[in-house]
Amino acid sequence: MKKKRFIAIGLIVVLLLFCFGVIYYAKGMFYAYKVAAAFYKGNHDQMISCCNKAIELNPKYPEIFWFYYNRGFAYHGKGNLDQAISDYTKTIELNPEYVEAYYSRG
């Protein structure tokens, strides 16, 4: 009886962890779509706002470098080169293999 209860509790814990992981990932994807939509509209201010929100809500999101890169891209489009370079540099720190950040920073 104790063994069945232990297994049931273990399965519940695993299921809860999985659900929290899905929710955590989904928040990042939600903002990724919003950033992409703003990009296609050419709305740099909305891109910056969405990237800021994503970085604030999910600082440990596995693809967080993408938000820094796109925020840098938006700042670049607005002519704020210092902030763009800062974001491209942060992108490189987070993902040294993201070649676009080197190109854009250059």
XYZ file of N, CA and C in Angstrom:
318
model
N 0.808 -1.193 0.000
C 0.000 0.000 0.000
C 0.859 1.268 0.000
N 1.903 1.279 0.849
C 2.786 2.444 0.910
C 3.524 2.639 -0.415
N 3.892 1.522 -1.041
C 4.620 1.606 -2.309
C 3.737 2.236 -3.391
N 2.462 1.869 -3.465
C 1.544 2.441 -4.453
C 1.343 3.931 -4.208
N 1.220 4.306 -2.931
C 1.048 5.718 -2.589
C 2.292 6.514 -2.978
N 3.467 5.950 -2.715
C 4.728 6.600 -3.062
C 4.831 6.801 -4.580
N 4.458 5.784 -5.353
C 4.496 5.875 -6.816
C 3.499 6.922 -7.304
N 2.313 6.937 -6.724
C 1.288 7.910 -7.122
C 1.753 9.337 -6.845
N 2.334 9.555 -5.681
C 2.839 10.894 -5.338
C 3.969 11.276 -6.293
N 4.844 10.343 -6.602
C 5.933 10.604 -7.544
C 5.409 10.986 -8.915
N 4.394 10.289 -9.401
C 3.803 10.601 -10.705
C 3.140 11.973 -10.708
N 2.493 12.314 -9.611
C 1.864 13.638 -9.509
C 2.925 14.732 -9.542
N 4.016 14.541 -8.827
C 5.099 15.532 -8.818
C 5.688 15.696 -10.223
N 5.927 14.600 -10.907
C 6.474 14.659 -12.264
C 5.505 15.385 -13.193
N 4.228 15.080 -13.083
C 3.217 15.729 -13.910
C 3.160 17.225 -13.649
N 3.218 17.627 -12.379
C 3.214 19.052 -12.040
C 4.443 19.762 -12.598
N 5.596 19.149 -12.463
C 6.817 19.745 -13.009
C 6.715 19.898 -14.524
N 6.158 18.901 -15.180
C 5.975 18.974 -16.633
C 5.045 20.130 -16.994
N 3.942 20.263 -16.271
C 2.982 21.338 -16.553
C 3.612 22.716 -16.350
N 4.368 22.871 -15.271
C 5.035 24.156 -15.043
C 6.044 24.447 -16.149
N 6.726 23.428 -16.621
C 7.672 23.608 -17.722
C 6.988 24.048 -18.993
N 5.852 23.471 -19.292
C 5.087 23.839 -20.493
C 4.614 25.287 -20.388
N 4.101 25.669 -19.229
C 3.631 27.043 -19.033
C 4.798 28.017 -19.177
N 5.927 27.691 -18.578
C 7.124 28.540 -18.650
C 7.554 28.731 -20.098
N 7.587 27.649 -20.867
C 7.985 27.716 -22.265
C 6.946 28.475 -23.085
N 5.677 28.269 -22.788
C 4.602 28.913 -23.547
C 4.652 30.429 -23.399
N 5.008 30.927 -22.213
C 5.105 32.381 -22.039
C 6.163 32.958 -22.973
N 7.270 32.274 -23.099
C 8.325 32.739 -23.993
C 7.875 32.724 -25.437
N 7.183 31.676 -25.839
C 6.703 31.573 -27.214
C 5.669 32.647 -27.521
N 4.810 32.975 -26.560
C 3.804 34.012 -26.746
C 4.475 35.330 -27.132
N 5.516 35.704 -26.397
C 6.203 36.960 -26.695
C 7.027 36.862 -27.977
N 7.510 35.691 -28.304
C 8.234 35.529 -29.571
C 7.307 35.827 -30.744
N 6.085 35.355 -30.678
C 5.121 35.637 -31.749
C 4.773 37.119 -31.803
N 4.644 37.741 -30.639
C 4.344 39.175 -30.614
C 5.489 39.994 -31.210
N 6.723 39.602 -30.897
C 7.884 40.296 -31.459
C 7.912 40.124 -32.979
N 7.656 38.909 -33.445
C 7.648 38.651 -34.889
C 6.569 39.475 -35.584
N 5.394 39.566 -34.982
C 4.309 40.360 -35.570
C 4.698 41.833 -35.644
N 5.312 42.342 -34.584
C 5.749 43.742 -34.578
C 6.833 43.976 -35.627
N 7.720 42.994 -35.807
C 8.764 43.095 -36.823
C 8.146 43.245 -38.211
N 7.180 42.401 -38.513
C 6.559 42.447 -39.838
C 5.772 43.728 -40.067
N 5.307 44.357 -38.995
C 4.622 45.644 -39.106
C 5.611 46.805 -39.175
N 6.885 46.516 -38.850
C 7.889 47.572 -38.802
C 7.761 48.445 -37.568
N 7.158 47.912 -36.521
C 6.901 48.665 -35.296
C 8.015 48.387 -34.274
N 9.048 49.232 -34.312
C 10.202 49.036 -33.432
C 9.847 49.223 -31.958
N 8.982 50.177 -31.674
C 8.607 50.413 -30.278
C 7.895 49.196 -29.683
N 7.018 48.582 -30.458
C 6.319 47.393 -29.971
C 7.293 46.223 -29.805
N 8.248 46.109 -30.711
C 9.267 45.055 -30.572
C 10.027 45.222 -29.262
N 10.447 46.440 -28.974
C 11.201 46.725 -27.754
C 10.350 46.410 -26.528
N 9.104 46.827 -26.551
C 8.207 46.592 -25.424
C 7.999 45.095 -25.174
N 7.768 44.333 -26.235
C 7.559 42.883 -26.095
C 8.830 42.183 -25.615
N 9.966 42.587 -26.136
C 11.233 41.990 -25.700
C 11.497 42.299 -24.233
N 11.241 43.550 -23.830
C 11.419 43.914 -22.418
C 10.541 43.052 -21.516
N 9.293 42.861 -21.913
C 8.359 42.071 -21.108
C 8.809 40.612 -21.035
N 9.245 40.061 -22.155
C 9.703 38.669 -22.175
C 10.935 38.479 -21.298
N 11.863 39.413 -21.378
C 13.085 39.331 -20.569
C 12.749 39.468 -19.089
N 11.806 40.343 -18.781
C 11.390 40.540 -17.388
C 10.687 39.300 -16.834
N 9.786 38.707 -17.613
C 9.000 37.566 -17.137
C 9.782 36.260 -17.123
N 10.649 36.065 -18.101
C 11.342 34.779 -18.276
C 12.843 34.948 -18.431
N 13.545 35.485 -17.444
C 14.976 35.721 -17.636
C 15.795 34.448 -17.857
N 15.248 33.299 -17.483
C 15.972 32.038 -17.668
C 15.406 31.206 -18.817
N 14.560 31.816 -19.632
C 14.016 31.134 -20.804
C 15.188 30.689 -21.690
N 15.174 29.445 -22.159
C 16.333 28.923 -22.908
C 16.723 29.751 -24.140
N 15.763 30.396 -24.748
C 16.052 31.172 -25.954
C 16.030 32.673 -25.677
N 16.347 33.075 -24.456
C 16.259 34.486 -24.076
C 17.187 35.352 -24.921
N 18.269 34.790 -25.422
C 19.187 35.569 -26.258
C 18.465 36.153 -27.462
N 17.462 35.424 -27.966
C 16.719 35.869 -29.150
C 16.016 37.196 -28.886
N 15.501 37.368 -27.664
C 14.831 38.618 -27.317
C 15.829 39.767 -27.223
N 17.011 39.500 -26.689
C 18.043 40.548 -26.656
C 18.451 40.932 -28.082
N 18.610 39.934 -28.934
C 18.997 40.219 -30.322
C 17.933 41.064 -31.013
N 16.681 40.694 -30.883
C 15.616 41.429 -31.557
C 15.397 42.812 -30.969
N 15.618 42.942 -29.669
C 15.544 44.279 -29.086
C 16.669 45.140 -29.635
N 17.861 44.553 -29.767
C 18.970 45.279 -30.386
C 18.653 45.675 -31.817
N 18.027 44.773 -32.547
C 17.621 45.055 -33.927
C 16.655 46.243 -33.971
N 15.703 46.265 -33.033
C 14.730 47.359 -32.985
C 15.412 48.681 -32.616
N 16.305 48.641 -31.628
C 17.041 49.860 -31.275
C 17.880 50.347 -32.458
N 18.478 49.418 -33.169
C 19.264 49.757 -34.349
C 18.372 50.468 -35.372
N 17.186 49.928 -35.581
C 16.244 50.536 -36.526
C 15.808 51.932 -36.120
N 15.810 52.200 -34.817
C 15.435 53.527 -34.322
C 16.627 54.482 -34.277
N 17.818 53.974 -34.577
C 19.009 54.814 -34.562
C 19.708 54.888 -33.216
N 19.284 54.107 -32.242
C 19.910 54.088 -30.921
C 21.008 53.018 -30.935
N 22.141 53.365 -31.497
C 23.199 52.388 -31.741
C 23.886 51.903 -30.466
N 24.023 52.761 -29.471
C 24.657 52.331 -28.218
C 23.857 51.214 -27.549
N 22.544 51.393 -27.494
C 21.700 50.356 -26.881
C 21.694 49.098 -27.748
N 21.700 49.271 -29.057
C 21.734 48.117 -29.968
C 23.007 47.302 -29.743
N 24.143 47.978 -29.667
C 25.415 47.281 -29.450
C 25.397 46.551 -28.109
N 24.830 47.189 -27.089
C 24.734 46.558 -25.775
C 23.906 45.271 -25.846
N 22.792 45.322 -26.546
C 21.949 44.128 -26.663
C 22.598 43.051 -27.521
N 23.289 43.437 -28.579
C 23.996 42.439 -29.394
C 25.101 41.767 -28.572
N 25.785 42.557 -27.749
C 26.833 42.005 -26.886
C 26.245 41.022 -25.877
N 25.095 41.363 -25.295
C 24.424 40.461 -24.348
C 23.992 39.173 -25.058
N 23.543 39.299 -26.302
C 23.175 38.127 -27.098
C 24.363 37.196 -27.244
N 25.516 37.752 -27.545
C 26.733 36.957 -27.730
C 27.150 36.296 -26.419
N 27.010 37.019 -25.304
C 27.317 36.417 -23.993
C 26.443 35.197 -23.739
N 25.170 35.318 -24.072
C 24.219 34.237 -23.795
C 24.318 33.080 -24.785
N 24.681 33.403 -26.032
C 24.784 32.363 -27.062
C 25.905 32.738 -28.036
N 27.140 32.346 -27.732
C 28.282 32.714 -28.582
C 28.201 32.156 -30.000
N 27.307 31.222 -30.249
C 27.185 30.633 -31.577
C 26.163 31.351 -32.455
N 25.511 32.373 -31.940
C 24.499 33.107 -32.704
C 25.195 34.150 -33.574
N 25.540 33.737 -34.780
C 26.390 34.517 -35.686
C 25.781 35.856 -36.051
N 24.466 35.926 -36.157
C 23.805 37.172 -36.546
C 24.132 38.321 -35.592
N 24.343 37.988 -34.318
C 24.654 39.032 -33.338
C 26.027 39.648 -33.603
N 26.994 38.820 -33.995
C 28.322 39.353 -34.337
C 28.221 40.272 -35.556
N 27.500 39.807 -36.542
C 27.338 40.569 -37.783
C 26.659 41.922 -37.487
N 25.578 41.867 -36.725
C 24.836 43.091 -36.434
C 25.644 44.047 -35.557
N 26.372 43.498 -34.611
C 27.189 44.353 -33.740
C 28.286 45.044 -34.536
N 28.838 44.341 -35.508
C 29.888 44.904 -36.349
C 29.395 46.030 -37.199
